[in-house]
Coordinates of C-alpha atoms and ligand atoms in Angstrom, one line a residue:
M1 CA 0.2 0.0 -0.1
C2 CA 1.2 3.7 -0.2
G3 CA 3.7 5.0 2.0
I4 CA 4.6 8.4 3.1
V5 CA 7.6 10.4 4.2
G6 CA 8.0 13.9 5.2
I7 CA 10.6 15.7 6.7
V8 CA 11.8 19.1 7.7
S9 CA 15.6 19.9 8.6
N10 CA 18.4 22.2 8.7
K11 CA 20.0 20.1 5.6
S12 CA 19.3 18.5 2.3
V13 CA 16.6 16.2 3.1
S14 CA 16.2 14.4 -0.5
A15 CA 18.6 11.5 0.4
S16 CA 17.2 10.8 3.9
I17 CA 13.4 10.8 1.9
I18 CA 14.5 8.1 -0.3
S19 CA 16.3 6.0 1.9
A20 CA 13.1 5.8 4.1
L21 CA 11.2 5.2 1.0
K22 CA 13.2 2.1 0.5
K23 CA 12.0 1.0 4.1
L24 CA 8.4 1.2 3.0
E25 CA 9.3 -0.5 -0.3
Y26 CA 7.9 -3.8 1.5
R27 CA 4.4 -2.4 1.6
G28 CA 3.8 -3.1 -1.9
Y29 CA 3.9 -0.3 -4.7
D30 CA 3.9 0.8 -8.3
S31 CA 5.0 4.2 -8.6
A32 CA 7.3 6.9 -6.3
G33 CA 7.6 10.7 -6.0
I34 CA 9.2 13.5 -4.2
S35 CA 8.6 17.3 -3.4
T36 CA 11.0 19.5 -2.1
L37 CA 11.0 23.2 -1.6
I38 CA 13.9 25.1 -3.1
N39 CA 14.2 28.6 -2.9
G40 CA 10.7 29.0 -2.3
Q41 CA 9.6 26.9 -5.4
I42 CA 8.6 23.4 -5.2
K43 CA 10.3 21.1 -7.1
E44 CA 8.2 17.7 -7.9
Q45 CA 9.8 14.5 -9.3
K46 CA 8.1 11.3 -9.9
C47 CA 8.2 7.9 -12.0
S48 CA 6.7 4.8 -12.4
G49 CA 8.2 1.5 -11.1
R50 CA 11.0 1.6 -8.1
V51 CA 12.2 3.9 -5.8
D52 CA 15.5 2.9 -7.6
N53 CA 14.3 4.9 -10.8
L54 CA 13.3 7.7 -8.9
E55 CA 16.9 7.9 -7.5
K56 CA 18.5 8.1 -10.4
I57 CA 16.5 11.1 -11.5
L58 CA 17.4 12.7 -8.6
F59 CA 20.9 11.8 -9.4
Q60 CA 20.6 13.7 -12.7
N61 CA 18.8 16.3 -11.7
P62 CA 19.2 16.6 -7.7
S63 CA 16.9 18.3 -5.3
S64 CA 18.7 20.6 -2.3
G65 CA 15.6 21.9 -0.2
D66 CA 15.7 21.1 3.4
L67 CA 12.2 20.4 3.7
G68 CA 10.1 17.5 1.6
I69 CA 7.6 14.7 1.1
G70 CA 8.5 11.5 -0.3
H71 CA 6.0 8.8 -1.6
V72 CA 5.5 5.2 -2.8
R73 CA 2.0 4.5 -4.7
W74 CA 0.0 1.3 -5.0
A75 CA -2.6 2.7 -7.5
T76 CA -6.2 2.7 -6.6
H77 CA -7.6 5.5 -8.6
G78 CA -5.8 5.3 -12.2
V79 CA -3.3 3.3 -13.6
P80 CA 0.1 3.4 -12.5
N81 CA 1.8 5.7 -14.5
Q82 CA 4.0 8.8 -14.2
V83 CA 1.1 11.2 -14.0
N84 CA -0.9 9.6 -11.5
A85 CA 2.3 9.1 -9.1
H86 CA 2.4 11.3 -5.9
P87 CA 2.8 14.0 -5.2
H88 CA 0.1 16.0 -6.6
S89 CA 1.4 19.9 -6.8
S90 CA 0.1 23.2 -7.9
E91 CA 2.4 26.1 -7.7
A92 CA 1.3 26.9 -3.9
V93 CA 1.3 23.3 -2.5
S94 CA 2.2 19.5 -2.6
V95 CA 0.7 16.7 -1.4
V96 CA 1.2 12.9 -0.9
H97 CA -1.8 10.7 0.1
N98 CA -2.5 7.2 1.5
G99 CA -6.2 6.3 1.6
I100 CA -9.2 6.9 -0.8
I101 CA -11.3 9.7 -0.9
E102 CA -14.7 8.5 -1.4
N103 CA -16.3 12.0 -2.5
S104 CA -13.6 12.6 -5.2
D105 CA -15.8 12.4 -8.0
T106 CA -18.1 15.0 -6.5
L107 CA -15.3 17.2 -4.9
R108 CA -13.7 17.2 -8.8
N109 CA -16.8 18.3 -10.0
E110 CA -17.4 21.4 -7.8
Y111 CA -13.7 22.8 -8.2
K112 CA -13.9 22.0 -12.2
D113 CA -17.0 24.4 -12.3
K114 CA -14.9 26.9 -10.3
G115 CA -12.4 26.8 -13.1
Y116 CA -9.8 24.4 -11.8
S117 CA -8.6 21.8 -14.4
F118 CA -6.9 18.1 -13.0
K119 CA -4.1 16.7 -14.6
S120 CA -4.1 13.1 -13.2
Q121 CA -7.0 10.4 -12.7
T122 CA -6.2 10.5 -8.6
D123 CA -8.7 11.1 -6.0
T124 CA -6.0 12.5 -4.5
E125 CA -5.7 15.7 -6.5
V126 CA -8.8 16.9 -5.2
I127 CA -7.0 17.6 -2.0
T128 CA -4.2 19.4 -3.9
I129 CA -6.8 21.7 -5.8
M130 CA -8.7 22.4 -2.3
L131 CA -5.6 23.3 -0.1
T132 CA -4.8 25.7 -3.5
D133 CA -8.1 27.3 -3.1
F134 CA -8.9 27.7 0.4
L135 CA -5.3 29.0 0.6
K136 CA -6.6 32.2 -1.3
Q137 CA -8.8 33.4 1.7
N138 CA -7.5 31.5 4.8
D139 CA -4.2 31.3 6.9
L140 CA -2.7 28.1 7.2
I141 CA -4.5 26.3 9.9
N142 CA -8.1 27.2 8.4
C143 CA -6.8 26.1 5.0
I144 CA -5.8 22.8 6.5
H145 CA -9.0 22.4 8.6
K146 CA -11.6 23.4 5.9
T147 CA -10.0 21.4 3.4
L148 CA -10.1 17.8 5.9
K149 CA -13.8 18.9 6.9
K150 CA -14.7 18.6 3.3
L151 CA -12.8 15.1 3.0
E152 CA -14.8 11.8 2.9
G153 CA -12.8 8.4 3.4
S154 CA -9.5 7.6 4.5
F155 CA -6.4 9.2 4.3
A156 CA -3.1 10.1 5.6
L157 CA -1.5 13.0 4.2
G158 CA 2.0 15.3 3.9
I159 CA 1.6 18.4 2.3
I160 CA 4.0 21.0 1.7
F161 CA 3.2 24.8 1.0
K162 CA 5.2 27.2 -1.4
D163 CA 4.3 30.1 1.3
Y164 CA 5.5 28.2 4.2
N165 CA 9.1 27.3 3.9
N166 CA 9.7 26.3 7.3
L167 CA 7.3 23.5 8.1
V168 CA 5.7 20.0 6.7
V169 CA 2.2 19.5 7.7
G170 CA 0.6 15.7 8.2
A171 CA -3.0 14.7 8.8
R172 CA -5.0 11.2 9.2
R173 CA -8.2 10.0 9.3
G174 CA -8.1 6.2 9.2
S175 CA -5.1 5.5 7.8
P176 CA -1.8 5.5 10.3
L177 CA 0.6 8.3 10.6
A178 CA 3.6 8.2 12.7
V179 CA 5.8 11.7 13.6
G180 CA 9.3 11.3 14.6
Y181 CA 11.5 13.5 16.7
G182 CA 15.3 14.4 15.6
H183 CA 17.7 16.8 16.5
N184 CA 16.7 19.9 14.5
E185 CA 14.8 17.7 12.4
N186 CA 11.5 16.1 12.5
F187 CA 9.6 13.6 10.4
I188 CA 6.4 11.7 9.3
G189 CA 6.3 8.7 8.0
S190 CA 3.4 6.0 7.2
D191 CA 5.0 3.6 10.0
S192 CA 7.5 3.8 12.8
Y193 CA 9.7 1.2 10.8
A194 CA 10.4 4.1 7.7
L195 CA 11.7 6.3 10.3
K196 CA 13.9 3.7 12.3
S197 CA 17.1 4.7 10.7
M198 CA 16.2 8.5 11.8
T199 CA 14.5 8.7 15.2
N200 CA 13.6 5.9 17.9
K201 CA 11.4 9.1 19.4
I202 CA 7.7 8.6 17.9
S203 CA 4.4 9.8 18.5
Y204 CA 1.4 8.6 16.9
L205 CA -1.0 11.0 15.3
D206 CA -5.0 10.6 16.5
D207 CA -7.7 9.7 13.9
G208 CA -9.1 13.3 12.9
N209 CA -5.7 15.2 14.1
F210 CA -3.4 16.8 12.2
C211 CA 0.4 18.3 12.9
I212 CA 2.4 20.9 11.9
L213 CA 6.2 19.8 11.5
Y214 CA 9.1 22.5 12.0
K215 CA 12.4 21.5 12.5
E216 CA 12.4 22.4 16.3
K217 CA 8.9 21.6 17.4
V218 CA 6.1 19.3 16.2
E219 CA 2.8 21.3 17.1
F220 CA -0.6 18.8 17.2
Y221 CA -4.3 19.8 16.6
N222 CA -7.4 18.0 16.8
S223 CA -10.2 18.3 14.5
D224 CA -11.8 21.2 16.1
K225 CA -8.2 22.7 15.0
K226 CA -7.4 22.8 19.0
K227 CA -3.7 22.5 19.8
I228 CA -3.0 19.6 21.9
N229 CA -0.1 17.6 23.5
K230 CA 1.1 14.3 22.3
E231 CA 2.9 11.7 24.2
I232 CA 6.3 10.6 22.7
F233 CA 7.2 6.7 22.9
E234 CA 10.8 5.3 22.5
L235 CA 11.2 2.5 20.1
S236 CA 13.1 -0.4 21.1
Y237 CA 16.0 -1.6 18.5
E238 CA 15.9 -4.6 19.9
D239 CA 14.0 -6.3 17.2
N240 CA 16.0 -4.7 14.4
T241 CA 16.4 -8.0 12.5
A242 CA 15.3 -6.2 9.1
E243 CA 18.2 -6.8 7.2
K244 CA 18.6 -9.7 4.4
G245 CA 21.9 -11.0 5.4
D246 CA 23.1 -13.8 3.7
Y247 CA 19.6 -14.7 2.1
R248 CA 18.5 -14.3 -1.2
D249 CA 15.4 -12.4 -0.1
F250 CA 13.4 -11.8 2.7
M251 CA 11.0 -14.6 2.4
S252 CA 13.4 -17.2 2.9
K253 CA 15.3 -15.6 5.7
E254 CA 11.8 -14.9 7.5
I255 CA 10.8 -18.8 6.8
N256 CA 13.7 -20.0 8.3
E257 CA 13.6 -18.3 11.3
Q258 CA 10.1 -19.7 12.3
S259 CA 11.6 -21.9 14.7
Y260 CA 13.3 -19.3 16.6
T261 CA 9.9 -17.0 16.3
T262 CA 8.1 -20.2 18.0
K263 CA 10.7 -20.4 20.4
K264 CA 10.8 -16.6 21.6
C265 CA 7.0 -16.3 21.8
I266 CA 6.7 -19.4 24.0
N267 CA 9.2 -17.9 26.0
E268 CA 7.8 -14.6 26.3
Y269 CA 4.8 -16.0 27.3
L270 CA 5.5 -19.3 29.4
N271 CA 6.6 -19.1 32.7
T272 CA 8.5 -22.2 32.8
S273 CA 9.1 -22.8 36.6
K274 CA 5.3 -22.6 37.3
N275 CA 4.3 -23.9 33.8
E276 CA 1.7 -20.9 33.7
I277 CA 1.0 -19.4 30.7
N278 CA 1.3 -15.6 31.3
I279 CA -1.8 -14.3 30.0
L280 CA -3.2 -12.1 32.4
N281 CA -6.0 -9.4 32.3
L282 CA -8.0 -10.9 29.7
P283 CA -10.5 -8.3 29.1
L284 CA -13.3 -11.4 29.8
E285 CA -12.8 -13.7 32.7
A286 CA -12.5 -17.2 30.7
K287 CA -15.5 -18.8 32.7
K288 CA -17.6 -16.1 32.0
I289 CA -16.8 -15.8 27.9
R290 CA -19.8 -17.1 26.5
K291 CA -18.5 -17.2 22.8
I292 CA -15.0 -16.3 20.9
R293 CA -14.7 -14.6 17.7
L294 CA -12.2 -14.8 15.7
I295 CA -11.2 -11.8 13.2
G296 CA -8.6 -11.5 10.2
C297 CA -7.9 -10.8 6.9
G298 CA -5.5 -13.5 4.1
T299 CA -3.2 -15.5 6.1
A300 CA -4.3 -13.8 9.5
Y301 CA -7.6 -15.4 8.9
H302 CA -6.4 -18.6 8.3
S303 CA -4.6 -18.1 11.9
C304 CA -8.3 -17.4 13.3
L305 CA -9.4 -20.6 11.2
M306 CA -6.9 -22.5 12.9
A307 CA -7.4 -21.4 16.7
K308 CA -11.1 -22.0 15.8
Y309 CA -10.5 -25.7 15.7
W310 CA -8.1 -25.3 18.8
I311 CA -10.8 -24.1 20.8
E312 CA -13.1 -26.3 19.5
E313 CA -10.7 -29.3 20.4
F314 CA -9.9 -28.0 23.9
T315 CA -12.7 -25.9 25.3
S316 CA -16.4 -26.2 25.8
L317 CA -17.1 -22.8 24.0
D318 CA -19.0 -21.9 21.0
V319 CA -16.5 -20.2 18.8
D320 CA -16.6 -18.4 15.0
A321 CA -13.7 -17.4 12.5
D322 CA -14.7 -14.4 10.3
I323 CA -13.0 -12.6 7.4
A324 CA -12.9 -8.8 8.8
S325 CA -14.3 -7.6 5.1
E326 CA -17.4 -9.4 5.6
F327 CA -17.4 -9.0 9.8
R328 CA -17.7 -5.5 9.6
Y329 CA -20.8 -4.9 7.4
R330 CA -22.7 -8.2 8.5
R331 CA -25.5 -8.0 10.7
I332 CA -24.2 -10.0 13.5
K333 CA -25.7 -10.3 16.9
L334 CA -23.0 -8.8 19.0
D335 CA -23.2 -10.1 22.8
P336 CA -21.3 -8.0 25.7
N337 CA -20.3 -11.8 26.7
D338 CA -18.1 -12.7 23.6
L339 CA -14.7 -12.3 23.5
Y340 CA -13.6 -10.4 20.2
I341 CA -10.1 -11.6 18.8
F342 CA -8.6 -9.8 15.8
V343 CA -5.4 -11.2 14.2
S344 CA -3.3 -8.9 12.3
Q345 CA 0.5 -8.6 11.6
S346 CA 0.9 -5.3 10.6
G347 CA -2.0 -4.1 12.6
E348 CA -2.9 -1.5 10.5
T349 CA -5.1 -3.7 7.9
A350 CA -8.2 -1.2 7.1
D351 CA -10.8 -4.1 7.3
T352 CA -9.5 -5.5 10.4
L353 CA -9.1 -2.2 12.3
A354 CA -12.8 -1.2 11.1
A355 CA -14.1 -4.7 12.5
L356 CA -12.3 -4.0 15.6
E357 CA -14.2 -0.1 15.4
K358 CA -17.4 -1.7 15.5
C359 CA -16.5 -3.4 18.2
K360 CA -15.3 -0.5 20.1
K361 CA -18.4 1.0 19.5
N362 CA -20.6 -1.3 20.9
N363 CA -18.3 -1.8 24.1
L364 CA -17.4 -5.2 23.4
K365 CA -14.3 -6.6 24.8
T366 CA -11.5 -7.0 22.3
C367 CA -8.4 -8.4 22.2
G368 CA -5.7 -8.2 19.7
I369 CA -2.9 -10.4 18.4
V370 CA -0.4 -8.1 16.5
N371 CA 3.3 -8.1 15.3
V372 CA 3.8 -4.3 15.2
L373 CA 3.3 -3.1 18.6
E374 CA 2.6 0.7 18.1
S375 CA -0.3 -0.1 15.6
S376 CA -3.6 0.9 15.6
I377 CA -4.8 -2.1 16.2
A378 CA -2.6 -2.6 19.0
R379 CA -3.1 0.6 20.4
N380 CA -6.9 0.1 20.2
S381 CA -7.4 -3.4 21.6
D382 CA -8.8 -3.7 25.7
L383 CA -5.5 -6.5 25.7
V384 CA -2.4 -6.8 23.4
L385 CA -1.0 -10.2 22.7
P386 CA 2.4 -9.6 20.8
I387 CA 3.5 -12.4 18.8
H388 CA 7.2 -11.3 18.8
A389 CA 8.3 -12.3 15.3
G390 CA 10.0 -9.0 14.6
P391 CA 9.8 -7.4 11.4
E392 CA 8.2 -9.2 8.6
I393 CA 9.6 -7.4 5.2
G394 CA 8.2 -10.2 2.5
V395 CA 4.8 -9.5 1.1
A396 CA 3.8 -13.2 1.9
S397 CA 3.5 -13.5 5.6
T398 CA 5.2 -16.9 6.7
K399 CA 7.1 -16.2 10.4
A400 CA 4.0 -14.0 11.6
F401 CA 1.7 -16.5 10.5
I402 CA 3.4 -18.9 12.7
G403 CA 3.9 -16.6 15.6
Q404 CA 0.0 -15.7 15.3
L405 CA -0.3 -19.7 15.6
T406 CA 1.8 -19.6 19.0
V407 CA -0.1 -17.0 20.4
L408 CA -3.3 -19.0 19.4
Y409 CA -2.3 -22.0 20.5
L410 CA -1.5 -20.6 23.9
L411 CA -4.3 -18.5 24.3
T412 CA -6.3 -21.6 23.8
L413 CA -4.6 -23.7 26.6
K414 CA -5.1 -20.7 29.0
I415 CA -8.3 -20.5 28.4
A416 CA -8.8 -24.0 28.6
I417 CA -7.3 -24.7 32.0
D418 CA -8.8 -21.5 33.3
R419 CA -12.3 -22.9 32.4
K420 CA -11.1 -26.5 33.8
D421 CA -12.5 -27.7 30.4
I422 CA -8.9 -29.7 30.0
S423 CA -7.4 -31.5 33.2
S424 CA -3.9 -30.2 34.4
E425 CA -1.9 -33.6 33.4
E426 CA -3.3 -32.7 29.8
Y427 CA -2.5 -29.2 30.0
S428 CA 1.0 -29.8 31.3
K429 CA 1.5 -32.7 28.5
L430 CA 0.0 -30.1 25.8
I431 CA 2.8 -27.7 26.9
L432 CA 5.4 -29.9 26.8
D433 CA 4.8 -31.3 23.2
L434 CA 4.6 -27.3 22.0
R435 CA 8.1 -27.0 23.7
N436 CA 9.5 -29.2 21.3
I437 CA 7.7 -27.4 18.4
P438 CA 10.6 -25.0 17.8
D439 CA 13.0 -28.3 17.7
L440 CA 10.7 -30.3 15.3
I441 CA 10.3 -27.1 13.2
E442 CA 14.1 -26.9 12.5
E443 CA 14.2 -30.3 11.5
T444 CA 11.6 -29.5 8.9
L445 CA 13.0 -26.9 7.9
N446 CA 16.3 -28.7 6.8
K447 CA 14.4 -30.8 4.6
Q448 CA 14.2 -27.9 2.0
K449 CA 15.8 -29.9 -0.7
D450 CA 13.0 -32.6 -1.1
I451 CA 10.1 -29.5 -1.8
Q452 CA 12.8 -27.8 -4.1
E453 CA 12.9 -31.1 -6.6
I454 CA 9.3 -31.5 -6.7
A455 CA 8.6 -27.7 -7.4
R456 CA 9.1 -28.4 -10.9
D457 CA 5.7 -30.0 -11.1
F458 CA 4.1 -27.2 -10.4
I459 CA 5.8 -24.7 -13.1
K460 CA 3.4 -25.7 -16.1
A461 CA 0.6 -26.7 -13.9
K462 CA -2.4 -24.7 -15.0
G463 CA -4.1 -25.1 -11.2
T464 CA -3.6 -26.6 -8.2
M465 CA -5.2 -28.1 -5.2
Y466 CA -4.7 -28.2 -1.5
L467 CA -6.8 -30.7 0.3
G468 CA -6.8 -31.3 4.4
R469 CA -9.4 -32.5 6.7
G470 CA -10.1 -31.0 10.2
L471 CA -7.0 -29.4 11.8
S472 CA -5.0 -29.3 8.2
F473 CA -7.9 -28.0 6.6
P474 CA -6.7 -24.1 7.5
I475 CA -3.3 -25.0 6.2
A476 CA -4.6 -26.2 3.4
M477 CA -6.2 -22.7 2.7
E478 CA -2.8 -21.2 3.5
G479 CA -0.7 -23.4 1.3
A480 CA -3.1 -22.3 -1.6
L481 CA -2.9 -18.8 -0.7
K482 CA 1.0 -18.8 -0.3
L483 CA 1.4 -20.4 -4.1
K484 CA -1.5 -18.1 -5.4
E485 CA 0.4 -14.8 -4.2
L486 CA 4.0 -15.8 -5.0
S487 CA 3.7 -17.9 -8.6
Y488 CA 0.5 -16.8 -9.7
I489 CA -0.7 -20.5 -10.6
H490 CA -4.5 -20.7 -9.5
A491 CA -4.7 -22.7 -6.4
E492 CA -7.6 -24.1 -4.1
G493 CA -7.2 -24.7 -0.6
Y494 CA -10.6 -27.4 0.2
A495 CA -11.8 -29.8 2.7
A496 CA -11.1 -32.8 1.1
G497 CA -14.6 -34.1 1.9
E498 CA -16.0 -31.3 -0.5
M499 CA -14.0 -32.9 -3.1
K500 CA -17.2 -35.1 -4.5
H501 CA -19.6 -32.4 -4.2
G502 CA -17.8 -30.3 -7.1
P503 CA -13.9 -29.7 -7.3
L504 CA -13.4 -33.4 -8.2
A505 CA -14.5 -32.3 -12.1
L506 CA -11.1 -30.2 -12.1
I507 CA -8.8 -33.3 -11.4
E508 CA -7.1 -34.4 -15.0
D509 CA -4.4 -36.5 -15.8
G510 CA -0.8 -34.8 -14.5
M511 CA -2.7 -32.5 -12.0
P512 CA -0.4 -31.8 -9.1
V513 CA -2.5 -32.2 -6.2
I514 CA -1.1 -31.6 -2.6
V515 CA -2.6 -33.6 0.1
L516 CA -2.0 -32.7 4.0
A517 CA -2.4 -36.0 5.4
P518 CA -1.1 -36.3 9.4
K519 CA -1.8 -39.5 11.0
D520 CA -4.8 -37.8 13.1
R521 CA -8.1 -38.9 13.6
F522 CA -9.1 -37.7 9.9
Y523 CA -6.5 -39.7 8.4
E524 CA -8.2 -42.4 7.1
K525 CA -11.1 -40.4 5.3
T526 CA -8.1 -38.3 3.9
I527 CA -6.7 -41.0 2.3
S528 CA -10.1 -41.9 0.8
N529 CA -10.5 -38.8 -0.8
M530 CA -6.4 -39.0 -1.6
Q531 CA -7.2 -42.5 -3.6
E532 CA -9.8 -40.7 -5.6
V533 CA -7.6 -37.6 -6.9
I534 CA -4.8 -40.6 -7.9
A535 CA -7.6 -42.7 -9.6
R536 CA -8.6 -39.7 -11.5
G537 CA -5.0 -39.2 -12.9
G538 CA -3.9 -36.5 -10.1
K539 CA -0.2 -36.6 -9.1
V540 CA -0.5 -36.2 -5.4
L541 CA 2.1 -34.7 -3.1
M542 CA 1.8 -36.5 0.0
I543 CA 2.6 -34.5 3.3
T544 CA 2.6 -36.5 6.2
D545 CA 3.9 -38.1 9.3
D546 CA 3.3 -41.5 8.5
T547 CA 6.1 -43.3 8.0
S548 CA 4.5 -46.7 6.5
E549 CA 5.1 -47.2 2.7
T550 CA 1.4 -48.2 1.9
M551 CA 0.8 -45.7 -0.2
S552 CA 4.1 -45.2 -2.0
E553 CA 3.5 -46.5 -5.4
N554 CA 0.5 -44.2 -6.0
I555 CA 1.9 -41.0 -5.1
R556 CA 4.0 -38.7 -6.6
F557 CA 6.0 -37.5 -3.7
K558 CA 5.7 -38.0 -0.1
F559 CA 7.0 -35.4 2.2
Q560 CA 7.7 -36.9 5.6
I561 CA 7.1 -34.2 8.8
P562 CA 8.5 -35.2 12.0
K563 CA 5.7 -37.0 14.6
T564 CA 4.2 -34.8 17.4
N565 CA 0.9 -34.3 19.0
S566 CA -1.9 -34.5 16.6
S567 CA -3.3 -31.3 17.5
I568 CA -0.3 -29.1 16.6
N569 CA 0.7 -30.7 13.2
S570 CA -0.5 -27.5 11.5
F571 CA 3.1 -25.7 12.7
L572 CA 4.8 -28.9 10.9
L573 CA 2.6 -28.7 7.7
T574 CA 3.1 -25.1 7.4
I575 CA 6.6 -25.4 6.8
P576 CA 6.5 -27.6 3.4
I577 CA 3.7 -25.4 2.2
Q578 CA 5.5 -22.3 2.4
F579 CA 9.1 -23.9 0.5
L580 CA 6.9 -25.1 -2.0
A581 CA 5.0 -21.7 -2.8
Y582 CA 8.8 -20.1 -2.5
H583 CA 10.5 -22.5 -5.1
V584 CA 7.7 -22.7 -7.5
A585 CA 8.1 -18.8 -7.4
L586 CA 12.0 -19.1 -7.6
L587 CA 11.6 -21.5 -10.5
K588 CA 8.9 -18.8 -12.2
N589 CA 11.5 -15.9 -11.7
C590 CA 8.7 -13.9 -9.9
D591 CA 9.4 -11.1 -7.3
I592 CA 9.6 -13.3 -4.4
D593 CA 9.6 -10.3 -2.0
K594 CA 6.8 -8.3 -3.8
P595 CA 4.5 -10.4 -5.3
R596 CA 2.6 -8.1 -8.0
N597 CA -0.3 -6.2 -7.6
L598 CA -0.2 -6.8 -3.9
A599 CA 0.4 -4.6 -0.5
K600 CA 2.2 -5.8 2.6
S601 CA 0.0 -3.4 4.9
V602 CA -3.5 -3.1 3.2
T603 CA -4.4 0.2 4.7
V604 CA -7.4 0.5 2.1
E605 CA -10.8 -1.2 2.1
Ligands
F6R701 C1 -0.8 -13.4 2.6 C2 -0.8 -12.1 3.4 C3 -2.0 -11.1 3.6 C4 -2.0 -10.8 4.7 C5 -3.3 -9.8 4.9 C6 -3.8 -9.5 6.1 O1 0.6 -13.7 2.7 O2 0.3 -11.7 3.9 O3 -2.9 -12.1 3.0 O4 -2.0 -12.0 5.9 O5 -3.4 -8.9 4.1 O6 -2.4 -8.3 7.0 P1 -2.1 -8.4 8.2 O7 -1.9 -9.5 8.9 O8 -1.5 -7.3 8.4 O9 -3.5 -7.8 8.8

C-alpha cells in the first residue's frame, strides 16, 4: 500500500526521503515520487516503477531543499503511471496521500465548476486543488481544517506549501501516520519502521488530527483545530532484524526464522518454572466467556480458522472465525459476553481495524494479536498479545503466521485450563509438546531440498488443489494462498471431504494436488479422498508424518514431517507449503518479496 514520508530539517532532505521510501517498499507499490521546497519553489519529481528509478532521476537532477515529502504509490484511482504518481502539486502546495477519498468525484466536479483543471486520474488531486483554493482566503490552520472537513473516506497526508518555507504538515483519518523527533529535524512516516534509521522517538497522530512539523518542534491539532499535546514513545531497537543478511530474499530468511519465532514466543508467554501461561487480564474472565469470535484477513484469517479448530478441540466454548471485510458489514448479533479477537501482522489492515472499531463502538471486549506493537489495532484493543516475530518484510506472511499460531494456541490452552475444560495433566502434556515444536520446525526446515525437487511439477500446472481435513484444513487454505500470491498459479484450498461435491471435476491427468494427511483422527478419510484424486490422474504430493510405505507406489512424492501431538501438526505442515510456494515462484522468476499487485499493509478497504 502507499507509503508517506515527510521531513523538515536544517540540511538537504532528499537522500533521507529516498532511504525512508526504500524502507516502505516492502508494503508493495508501483510508482514513487518526491517534492522539495527549493528557493521558495516546489520541485516535484516522480516516476512509475521502483524507488531506484526515482533515485536515478534525482542523481541526474538533484534536489537540495531542506524540507520535503515522498511517496510510494499502490494504485487505486488511475493506472500506475508517472502522471498519477504522487506527489500532486499546484504552484502553491504539494500533497502525498495514503487512503481513498470517497467523495473525490463530487469534489472534482465542484472545483471544475470553479474553473480548476486536473492533470491526473487520482482521487488525491482534489486535495491539492482544495488546499490551493482555501489558501487564497485563509491562514494555514484554517486552510487545512476546512480542507480536511470536506473530505470523506480515509487518508494519511503529507503536505508542503510554497509560502510556508519552514514546515511540513501531516494529517490522518483512518490511515496511520507516525511522527518522529530528531535533532534539528522532524519527520512523518506511514509507519515507525520507515523512520527507524533516523529516530527512535515517535508519536502517533490520532484519528482526525493534524500536525505541523518545524525543524525544532512539532505542533498537534485536534479535529476542532485546537492545539493538543502528544505523548512521545521510545522505540526499542531489540528486534531490528530487518536486514536480509546472506539470504537471497526476505521470504527465505523469514521462513528460516520460524523455529526461533516460535521459541521466542513460547519463552515470552510461558513461565516454565510454574508451567503457567502469562496471559493475564483477559478482558473477559475465561469462565464467563460465552463465545469467541476471531477476525482477520488473508493469512491472519487462516490463523483464526486454525484457532477455531483448537478452541473447539480443547474448550467447551462456541467459536467462529470471520473474514474482517465481511464481519464489519454483517448484521451479527454482537454480545457483551463474547470475546472478540483480532489477528493482524501489521495491526493496520483497514478491514480488521474497522471490525475492531465496530466492536469498540458497541462496548465489546477485544483482544488484538499483532506483530507491530505501535499499530492502531494494538493501541485500540483492550488486551494486546504480541507475536514477537520481529519485522516481517516479505509481502507473503510466513513467520508472522507461525507467531500467530503460537499465541493463539497458548491462548486456547490458557482459556481451557482456566475454565477447567482440560485437566492439569492434559495441560502439562500439551505444553510439553508445544515446547518441542521449535526443534521439530528446525528439523522440517532442514528438508527444504525435498520440496525444491518437486516444485518443478508445478511450473507448467494450470492449477492445483490443497486438500486437508479437520486441523489440516486451515493449512490447506494457507498453502493455496501462498502459491497463488507468489507464483501466480491458480490454487484452491479445500476440505478434502468437499471434493466429491464439485471440485473433483477439475482433476485431470497430471494435475498436481497437495494432500495434507497427518496421522490424526481424520487420516483414513483423507486417504480415501486422496485415492479418488489418484484414480482420476492427479499427481499427489502427500505431506504426512506417516512413515509406512503403504501408499508409496501411487503417490508422486511424499514429504515427511516429524511426529508430534496431532493437535499441533499444523506448525509442521506449514513449512513445506511455504517452501513449495517459494520454490515454484523462484523457478518462475517471480518477485518473491514483492508479488505483483499486492501490498504488505492493506490500509485501504
Ligand atoms: C498473505 C498475506 C496477507 C495478509 C493480510 C492481512 O501472505 O500476507 O493475506 O495476511 O493482508 O494482513 P495483516 O496480518 O497485516 O492484517
